[in-house]
């Protein structure tokens, strides 16, 4: 029996409950129907429709290039597939940075048009009020602190956070403010394990790590890094399969078959009944 047939749909509260029971939370990204269905059937607790789609699906150089309409299309595909996992839509660059009204309106689009259960907002304490506004509108929000790729130009870049005590304190303050603003969970990206351990043990909400060591309440990875479909994976990602090579070899075999005239074979071809074939021959004269 598949997991999705046995379990109820998870909510933001379910993740908080899992933390309180000491159960680890497994989260992965997905952006389309087939991989979201596979992830759900594999038993992930949450699926993030991440703005990493910008690079791993759309081929942009960084996350700032993906737009809200593109993200909502990905969310729709994922929510059509998922039966159990909590689905979180990642609010892209410039969808919550301009004003609180904009942020609430766009978060609402993720829920109403994308069908997601919650949204994720990247950024430290300066975005606490944005989180507060969206939560006030009735939409669960996941925060995202530590390394924040949408802000790589104006903040520290793609760099490990918390190596020095001052920086560790910055990340801790960011997470605490976002938690106080009402987030139901926080992603902690590329930060030292000591910060992850402190936050996981002091915050009531789950801290989901990516590149933040094992002391988090759960982990998230980008699907394309996990299955080997992206060439520029970060050092903290673990590759569990080489699907890229499997796809490449499958397509090479298909090309060879077409060139050698060995595909399609009779099993992939439809024929008329013999009487119909005879009649056709008579009519077309061949
Ligand atoms: O966009 C994304 O995939 C993310 C994860 C790295 C947490 O934000």
PDB file of N, CA, C and O in Angstrom, residues 163-219:
ATOM      1  N   UNK A 163      30.316  31.247  11.137  1.00  0.00           N
ATOM      2  CA  UNK A 163      31.672  30.817  11.510  1.00  0.00           C
ATOM      3  C   UNK A 163      32.212  31.673  12.655  1.00  0.00           C
ATOM      4  O   UNK A 163      32.861  31.182  13.561  1.00  0.00           O
ATOM      5  N   UNK A 164      31.966  32.980  12.572  1.00  0.00           N
ATOM      6  CA  UNK A 164      32.408  33.909  13.623  1.00  0.00           C
ATOM      7  C   UNK A 164      31.221  34.183  14.542  1.00  0.00           C
ATOM      8  O   UNK A 164      30.062  34.233  14.075  1.00  0.00           O
ATOM      9  N   UNK A 165      31.516  34.419  15.804  1.00  0.00           N
ATOM     10  CA  UNK A 165      30.451  34.552  16.795  1.00  0.00           C
ATOM     11  C   UNK A 165      29.475  35.684  16.453  1.00  0.00           C
ATOM     12  O   UNK A 165      28.259  35.545  16.631  1.00  0.00           O
ATOM     13  N   UNK A 166      30.003  36.797  15.898  1.00  0.00           N
ATOM     14  CA  UNK A 166      29.116  37.926  15.558  1.00  0.00           C
ATOM     15  C   UNK A 166      28.118  37.503  14.485  1.00  0.00           C
ATOM     16  O   UNK A 166      26.936  37.858  14.536  1.00  0.00           O
ATOM     17  N   UNK A 167      28.617  36.767  13.499  1.00  0.00           N
ATOM     18  CA  UNK A 167      27.725  36.328  12.418  1.00  0.00           C
ATOM     19  C   UNK A 167      26.730  35.289  12.936  1.00  0.00           C
ATOM     20  O   UNK A 167      25.555  35.288  12.545  1.00  0.00           O
ATOM     21  N   UNK A 168      27.195  34.402  13.833  1.00  0.00           N
ATOM     22  CA  UNK A 168      26.290  33.405  14.430  1.00  0.00           C
ATOM     23  C   UNK A 168      25.146  34.122  15.154  1.00  0.00           C
ATOM     24  O   UNK A 168      23.973  33.740  15.029  1.00  0.00           O
ATOM     25  N   UNK A 169      25.484  35.198  15.867  1.00  0.00           N
ATOM     26  CA  UNK A 169      24.450  35.952  16.596  1.00  0.00           C
ATOM     27  C   UNK A 169      23.454  36.605  15.640  1.00  0.00           C
ATOM     28  O   UNK A 169      22.265  36.677  15.918  1.00  0.00           O
ATOM     29  N   UNK A 170      23.972  37.075  14.495  1.00  0.00           N
ATOM     30  CA  UNK A 170      23.084  37.680  13.482  1.00  0.00           C
ATOM     31  C   UNK A 170      22.046  36.654  13.008  1.00  0.00           C
ATOM     32  O   UNK A 170      20.853  36.950  12.922  1.00  0.00           O
ATOM     33  N   UNK A 171      22.534  35.448  12.685  1.00  0.00           N
ATOM     34  CA  UNK A 171      21.623  34.415  12.170  1.00  0.00           C
ATOM     35  C   UNK A 171      20.600  34.037  13.247  1.00  0.00           C
ATOM     36  O   UNK A 171      19.403  33.883  12.971  1.00  0.00           O
ATOM     37  N   UNK A 172      21.076  33.931  14.488  1.00  0.00           N
ATOM     38  CA  UNK A 172      20.172  33.578  15.599  1.00  0.00           C
ATOM     39  C   UNK A 172      19.090  34.653  15.763  1.00  0.00           C
ATOM     40  O   UNK A 172      17.901  34.341  15.869  1.00  0.00           O
ATOM     41  N   UNK A 173      19.512  35.920  15.718  1.00  0.00           N
ATOM     42  CA  UNK A 173      18.522  37.011  15.854  1.00  0.00           C
ATOM     43  C   UNK A 173      17.505  36.966  14.714  1.00  0.00           C
ATOM     44  O   UNK A 173      16.307  37.154  14.916  1.00  0.00           O
ATOM     45  N   UNK A 174      18.010  36.730  13.509  1.00  0.00           N
ATOM     46  CA  UNK A 174      17.107  36.631  12.347  1.00  0.00           C
ATOM     47  C   UNK A 174      16.040  35.563  12.580  1.00  0.00           C
ATOM     48  O   UNK A 174      14.840  35.802  12.408  1.00  0.00           O
ATOM     49  N   UNK A 175      16.506  34.367  12.981  1.00  0.00           N
ATOM     50  CA  UNK A 175      15.575  33.239  13.167  1.00  0.00           C
ATOM     51  C   UNK A 175      14.591  33.547  14.291  1.00  0.00           C
ATOM     52  O   UNK A 175      13.381  33.273  14.168  1.00  0.00           O
ATOM     53  N   UNK A 176      15.079  34.137  15.363  1.00  0.00           N
ATOM     54  CA  UNK A 176      14.185  34.421  16.500  1.00  0.00           C
ATOM     55  C   UNK A 176      13.101  35.432  16.129  1.00  0.00           C
ATOM     56  O   UNK A 176      11.943  35.285  16.505  1.00  0.00           O
ATOM     57  N   UNK A 177      13.480  36.446  15.360  1.00  0.00           N
ATOM     58  CA  UNK A 177      12.498  37.460  14.945  1.00  0.00           C
ATOM     59  C   UNK A 177      11.447  36.870  14.011  1.00  0.00           C
ATOM     60  O   UNK A 177      10.263  37.206  14.085  1.00  0.00           O
ATOM     61  N   UNK A 178      11.931  36.012  13.099  1.00  0.00           N
ATOM     62  CA  UNK A 178      10.988  35.392  12.144  1.00  0.00           C
ATOM     63  C   UNK A 178      10.037  34.459  12.897  1.00  0.00           C
ATOM     64  O   UNK A 178       8.837  34.402  12.613  1.00  0.00           O
ATOM     65  N   UNK A 179      10.559  33.753  13.894  1.00  0.00           N
ATOM     66  CA  UNK A 179       9.701  32.869  14.705  1.00  0.00           C
ATOM     67  C   UNK A 179       8.684  33.714  15.477  1.00  0.00           C
ATOM     68  O   UNK A 179       7.489  33.377  15.525  1.00  0.00           O
ATOM     69  N   UNK A 180       9.159  34.818  16.069  1.00  0.00           N
ATOM     70  CA  UNK A 180       8.253  35.699  16.832  1.00  0.00           C
ATOM     71  C   UNK A 180       7.156  36.291  15.938  1.00  0.00           C
ATOM     72  O   UNK A 180       6.059  36.578  16.383  1.00  0.00           O
ATOM     73  N   UNK A 181       7.470  36.457  14.656  1.00  0.00           N
ATOM     74  CA  UNK A 181       6.493  37.039  13.724  1.00  0.00           C
ATOM     75  C   UNK A 181       5.392  36.051  13.350  1.00  0.00           C
ATOM     76  O   UNK A 181       4.435  36.413  12.674  1.00  0.00           O
ATOM     77  N   UNK A 182       5.547  34.774  13.771  1.00  0.00           N
ATOM     78  CA  UNK A 182       4.463  33.813  13.564  1.00  0.00           C
ATOM     79  C   UNK A 182       4.744  32.724  12.538  1.00  0.00           C
ATOM     80  O   UNK A 182       3.831  31.979  12.178  1.00  0.00           O
ATOM     81  N   UNK A 183       6.011  32.639  12.070  1.00  0.00           N
ATOM     82  CA  UNK A 183       6.328  31.561  11.122  1.00  0.00           C
ATOM     83  C   UNK A 183       6.100  30.209  11.797  1.00  0.00           C
ATOM     84  O   UNK A 183       6.329  30.073  13.004  1.00  0.00           O
ATOM     85  N   UNK A 184       5.648  29.209  11.015  1.00  0.00           N
ATOM     86  CA  UNK A 184       5.395  27.886  11.611  1.00  0.00           C
ATOM     87  C   UNK A 184       6.629  26.996  11.539  1.00  0.00           C
ATOM     88  O   UNK A 184       6.677  25.933  12.148  1.00  0.00           O
ATOM     89  N   UNK A 185       7.641  27.469  10.801  1.00  0.00           N
ATOM     90  CA  UNK A 185       8.871  26.686  10.624  1.00  0.00           C
ATOM     91  C   UNK A 185       9.896  27.604   9.956  1.00  0.00           C
ATOM     92  O   UNK A 185       9.529  28.643   9.390  1.00  0.00           O
ATOM     93  N   UNK A 186      11.177  27.194  10.032  1.00  0.00           N
ATOM     94  CA  UNK A 186      12.219  28.025   9.413  1.00  0.00           C
ATOM     95  C   UNK A 186      13.217  27.132   8.690  1.00  0.00           C
ATOM     96  O   UNK A 186      13.667  26.116   9.244  1.00  0.00           O
ATOM     97  N   UNK A 187      13.544  27.511   7.464  1.00  0.00           N
ATOM     98  CA  UNK A 187      14.677  26.864   6.779  1.00  0.00           C
ATOM     99  C   UNK A 187      15.947  27.590   7.213  1.00  0.00           C
ATOM    100  O   UNK A 187      15.989  28.827   7.226  1.00  0.00           O
ATOM    101  N   UNK A 188      16.960  26.803   7.585  1.00  0.00           N
ATOM    102  CA  UNK A 188      18.268  27.366   7.931  1.00  0.00           C
ATOM    103  C   UNK A 188      19.248  26.848   6.879  1.00  0.00           C
ATOM    104  O   UNK A 188      19.534  25.651   6.827  1.00  0.00           O
ATOM    105  N   UNK A 189      19.725  27.763   6.024  1.00  0.00           N
ATOM    106  CA  UNK A 189      20.571  27.322   4.899  1.00  0.00           C
ATOM    107  C   UNK A 189      22.042  27.651   5.151  1.00  0.00           C
ATOM    108  O   UNK A 189      22.386  28.782   5.524  1.00  0.00           O
ATOM    109  N   UNK A 190      22.909  26.696   4.902  1.00  0.00           N
ATOM    110  CA  UNK A 190      24.364  26.805   4.903  1.00  0.00           C
ATOM    111  C   UNK A 190      24.859  27.606   6.108  1.00  0.00           C
ATOM    112  O   UNK A 190      25.365  28.733   5.978  1.00  0.00           O
ATOM    113  N   UNK A 191      24.699  26.997   7.275  1.00  0.00           N
ATOM    114  CA  UNK A 191      25.123  27.625   8.532  1.00  0.00           C
ATOM    115  C   UNK A 191      25.831  26.565   9.378  1.00  0.00           C
ATOM    116  O   UNK A 191      25.618  25.362   9.186  1.00  0.00           O
ATOM    117  N   UNK A 192      26.656  27.014  10.308  1.00  0.00           N
ATOM    118  CA  UNK A 192      27.402  26.064  11.143  1.00  0.00           C
ATOM    119  C   UNK A 192      26.438  25.291  12.050  1.00  0.00           C
ATOM    120  O   UNK A 192      25.367  25.789  12.416  1.00  0.00           O
ATOM    121  N   UNK A 193      26.875  24.101  12.416  1.00  0.00           N
ATOM    122  CA  UNK A 193      26.033  23.192  13.185  1.00  0.00           C
ATOM    123  C   UNK A 193      25.671  23.758  14.561  1.00  0.00           C
ATOM    124  O   UNK A 193      24.576  23.483  15.082  1.00  0.00           O
ATOM    125  N   UNK A 194      26.577  24.551  15.146  1.00  0.00           N
ATOM    126  CA  UNK A 194      26.307  25.103  16.484  1.00  0.00           C
ATOM    127  C   UNK A 194      25.072  26.009  16.459  1.00  0.00           C
ATOM    128  O   UNK A 194      24.251  25.991  17.388  1.00  0.00           O
ATOM    129  N   UNK A 195      24.935  26.804  15.395  1.00  0.00           N
ATOM    130  CA  UNK A 195      23.766  27.689  15.269  1.00  0.00           C
ATOM    131  C   UNK A 195      22.500  26.839  15.086  1.00  0.00           C
ATOM    132  O   UNK A 195      21.464  27.096  15.710  1.00  0.00           O
ATOM    133  N   UNK A 196      22.612  25.807  14.249  1.00  0.00           N
ATOM    134  CA  UNK A 196      21.461  24.918  14.007  1.00  0.00           C
ATOM    135  C   UNK A 196      21.024  24.260  15.312  1.00  0.00           C
ATOM    136  O   UNK A 196      19.821  24.213  15.628  1.00  0.00           O
ATOM    137  N   UNK A 197      21.996  23.783  16.084  1.00  0.00           N
ATOM    138  CA  UNK A 197      21.679  23.096  17.343  1.00  0.00           C
ATOM    139  C   UNK A 197      21.011  24.063  18.328  1.00  0.00           C
ATOM    140  O   UNK A 197      20.012  23.725  18.964  1.00  0.00           O
ATOM    141  N   UNK A 198      21.553  25.276  18.404  1.00  0.00           N
ATOM    142  CA  UNK A 198      20.980  26.265  19.335  1.00  0.00           C
ATOM    143  C   UNK A 198      19.529  26.565  18.947  1.00  0.00           C
ATOM    144  O   UNK A 198      18.630  26.533  19.792  1.00  0.00           O
ATOM    145  N   UNK A 199      19.322  26.846  17.656  1.00  0.00           N
ATOM    146  CA  UNK A 199      17.971  27.233  17.228  1.00  0.00           C
ATOM    147  C   UNK A 199      16.979  26.080  17.373  1.00  0.00           C
ATOM    148  O   UNK A 199      15.851  26.273  17.821  1.00  0.00           O
ATOM    149  N   UNK A 200      17.421  24.878  17.010  1.00  0.00           N
ATOM    150  CA  UNK A 200      16.505  23.726  17.100  1.00  0.00           C
ATOM    151  C   UNK A 200      16.113  23.462  18.551  1.00  0.00           C
ATOM    152  O   UNK A 200      14.983  23.037  18.824  1.00  0.00           O
ATOM    153  N   UNK A 201      17.044  23.727  19.478  1.00  0.00           N
ATOM    154  CA  UNK A 201      16.722  23.417  20.872  1.00  0.00           C
ATOM    155  C   UNK A 201      15.991  24.564  21.577  1.00  0.00           C
ATOM    156  O   UNK A 201      15.387  24.341  22.620  1.00  0.00           O
ATOM    157  N   UNK A 202      16.027  25.771  21.019  1.00  0.00           N
ATOM    158  CA  UNK A 202      15.366  26.878  21.724  1.00  0.00           C
ATOM    159  C   UNK A 202      14.037  27.296  21.075  1.00  0.00           C
ATOM    160  O   UNK A 202      13.156  27.797  21.756  1.00  0.00           O
ATOM    161  N   UNK A 203      13.908  27.105  19.766  1.00  0.00           N
ATOM    162  CA  UNK A 203      12.649  27.514  19.112  1.00  0.00           C
ATOM    163  C   UNK A 203      11.611  26.394  19.224  1.00  0.00           C
ATOM    164  O   UNK A 203      11.967  25.206  19.151  1.00  0.00           O
ATOM    165  N   UNK A 204      10.348  26.787  19.349  1.00  0.00           N
ATOM    166  CA  UNK A 204       9.294  25.757  19.413  1.00  0.00           C
ATOM    167  C   UNK A 204       8.948  25.246  18.023  1.00  0.00           C
ATOM    168  O   UNK A 204       8.426  24.153  17.859  1.00  0.00           O
ATOM    169  N   UNK A 205       9.233  26.068  17.009  1.00  0.00           N
ATOM    170  CA  UNK A 205       8.889  25.662  15.642  1.00  0.00           C
ATOM    171  C   UNK A 205      10.062  24.882  15.030  1.00  0.00           C
ATOM    172  O   UNK A 205      11.221  25.079  15.429  1.00  0.00           O
ATOM    173  N   UNK A 206       9.768  24.001  14.056  1.00  0.00           N
ATOM    174  CA  UNK A 206      10.837  23.194  13.464  1.00  0.00           C
ATOM    175  C   UNK A 206      11.839  24.010  12.655  1.00  0.00           C
ATOM    176  O   UNK A 206      11.453  24.921  11.910  1.00  0.00           O
ATOM    177  N   UNK A 207      13.107  23.671  12.830  1.00  0.00           N
ATOM    178  CA  UNK A 207      14.194  24.258  12.040  1.00  0.00           C
ATOM    179  C   UNK A 207      14.598  23.197  11.015  1.00  0.00           C
ATOM    180  O   UNK A 207      15.037  22.105  11.371  1.00  0.00           O
ATOM    181  N   UNK A 208      14.413  23.527   9.750  1.00  0.00           N
ATOM    182  CA  UNK A 208      14.698  22.577   8.672  1.00  0.00           C
ATOM    183  C   UNK A 208      16.019  23.003   8.031  1.00  0.00           C
ATOM    184  O   UNK A 208      16.110  24.087   7.458  1.00  0.00           O
ATOM    185  N   UNK A 209      17.004  22.148   8.132  1.00  0.00           N
ATOM    186  CA  UNK A 209      18.331  22.517   7.671  1.00  0.00           C
ATOM    187  C   UNK A 209      18.610  22.108   6.236  1.00  0.00           C
ATOM    188  O   UNK A 209      18.071  21.112   5.722  1.00  0.00           O
ATOM    189  N   UNK A 210      19.450  22.930   5.593  1.00  0.00           N
ATOM    190  CA  UNK A 210      20.048  22.537   4.309  1.00  0.00           C
ATOM    191  C   UNK A 210      21.481  23.049   4.384  1.00  0.00           C
ATOM    192  O   UNK A 210      21.717  24.257   4.474  1.00  0.00           O
ATOM    193  N   UNK A 211      22.417  22.133   4.473  1.00  0.00           N
ATOM    194  CA  UNK A 211      23.804  22.541   4.688  1.00  0.00           C
ATOM    195  C   UNK A 211      24.009  23.095   6.080  1.00  0.00           C
ATOM    196  O   UNK A 211      24.864  23.959   6.297  1.00  0.00           O
ATOM    197  N   UNK A 212      23.236  22.632   7.055  1.00  0.00           N
ATOM    198  CA  UNK A 212      23.346  23.137   8.428  1.00  0.00           C
ATOM    199  C   UNK A 212      23.574  22.002   9.428  1.00  0.00           C
ATOM    200  O   UNK A 212      23.376  22.177  10.632  1.00  0.00           O
ATOM    201  N   UNK A 213      23.997  20.850   8.937  1.00  0.00           N
ATOM    202  CA  UNK A 213      24.351  19.734   9.828  1.00  0.00           C
ATOM    203  C   UNK A 213      23.157  18.952  10.340  1.00  0.00           C
ATOM    204  O   UNK A 213      22.007  19.260  10.012  1.00  0.00           O
ATOM    205  N   UNK A 214      23.441  17.953  11.182  1.00  0.00           N
ATOM    206  CA  UNK A 214      22.403  16.998  11.603  1.00  0.00           C
ATOM    207  C   UNK A 214      21.545  17.432  12.790  1.00  0.00           C
ATOM    208  O   UNK A 214      20.578  16.760  13.126  1.00  0.00           O
ATOM    209  N   UNK A 215      21.895  18.551  13.425  1.00  0.00           N
ATOM    210  CA  UNK A 215      21.197  18.915  14.675  1.00  0.00           C
ATOM    211  C   UNK A 215      19.909  19.691  14.431  1.00  0.00           C
ATOM    212  O   UNK A 215      19.412  20.366  15.330  1.00  0.00           O
ATOM    213  N   UNK A 216      19.380  19.643  13.240  1.00  0.00           N
ATOM    214  CA  UNK A 216      18.138  20.354  12.924  1.00  0.00           C
ATOM    215  C   UNK A 216      16.949  19.424  13.187  1.00  0.00           C
ATOM    216  O   UNK A 216      17.115  18.217  13.359  1.00  0.00           O
ATOM    217  N   UNK A 217      15.743  20.001  13.153  1.00  0.00           N
ATOM    218  CA  UNK A 217      14.536  19.189  13.347  1.00  0.00           C
ATOM    219  C   UNK A 217      14.156  18.426  12.078  1.00  0.00           C
ATOM    220  O   UNK A 217      13.325  17.523  12.112  1.00  0.00           O
ATOM    221  N   UNK A 218      14.723  18.836  10.967  1.00  0.00           N
ATOM    222  CA  UNK A 218      14.458  18.155   9.707  1.00  0.00           C
ATOM    223  C   UNK A 218      15.462  18.618   8.672  1.00  0.00           C
ATOM    224  O   UNK A 218      16.309  19.469   8.959  1.00  0.00           O
ATOM    225  N   UNK A 219      15.364  18.043   7.489  1.00  0.00           N
ATOM    226  CA  UNK A 219      16.295  18.393   6.414  1.00  0.00           C
ATOM    227  C   UNK A 219      15.506  18.660   5.141  1.00  0.00           C
ATOM    228  O   UNK A 219      14.443  18.075   4.925  1.00  0.00           O
TER     229      UNK A 219
END
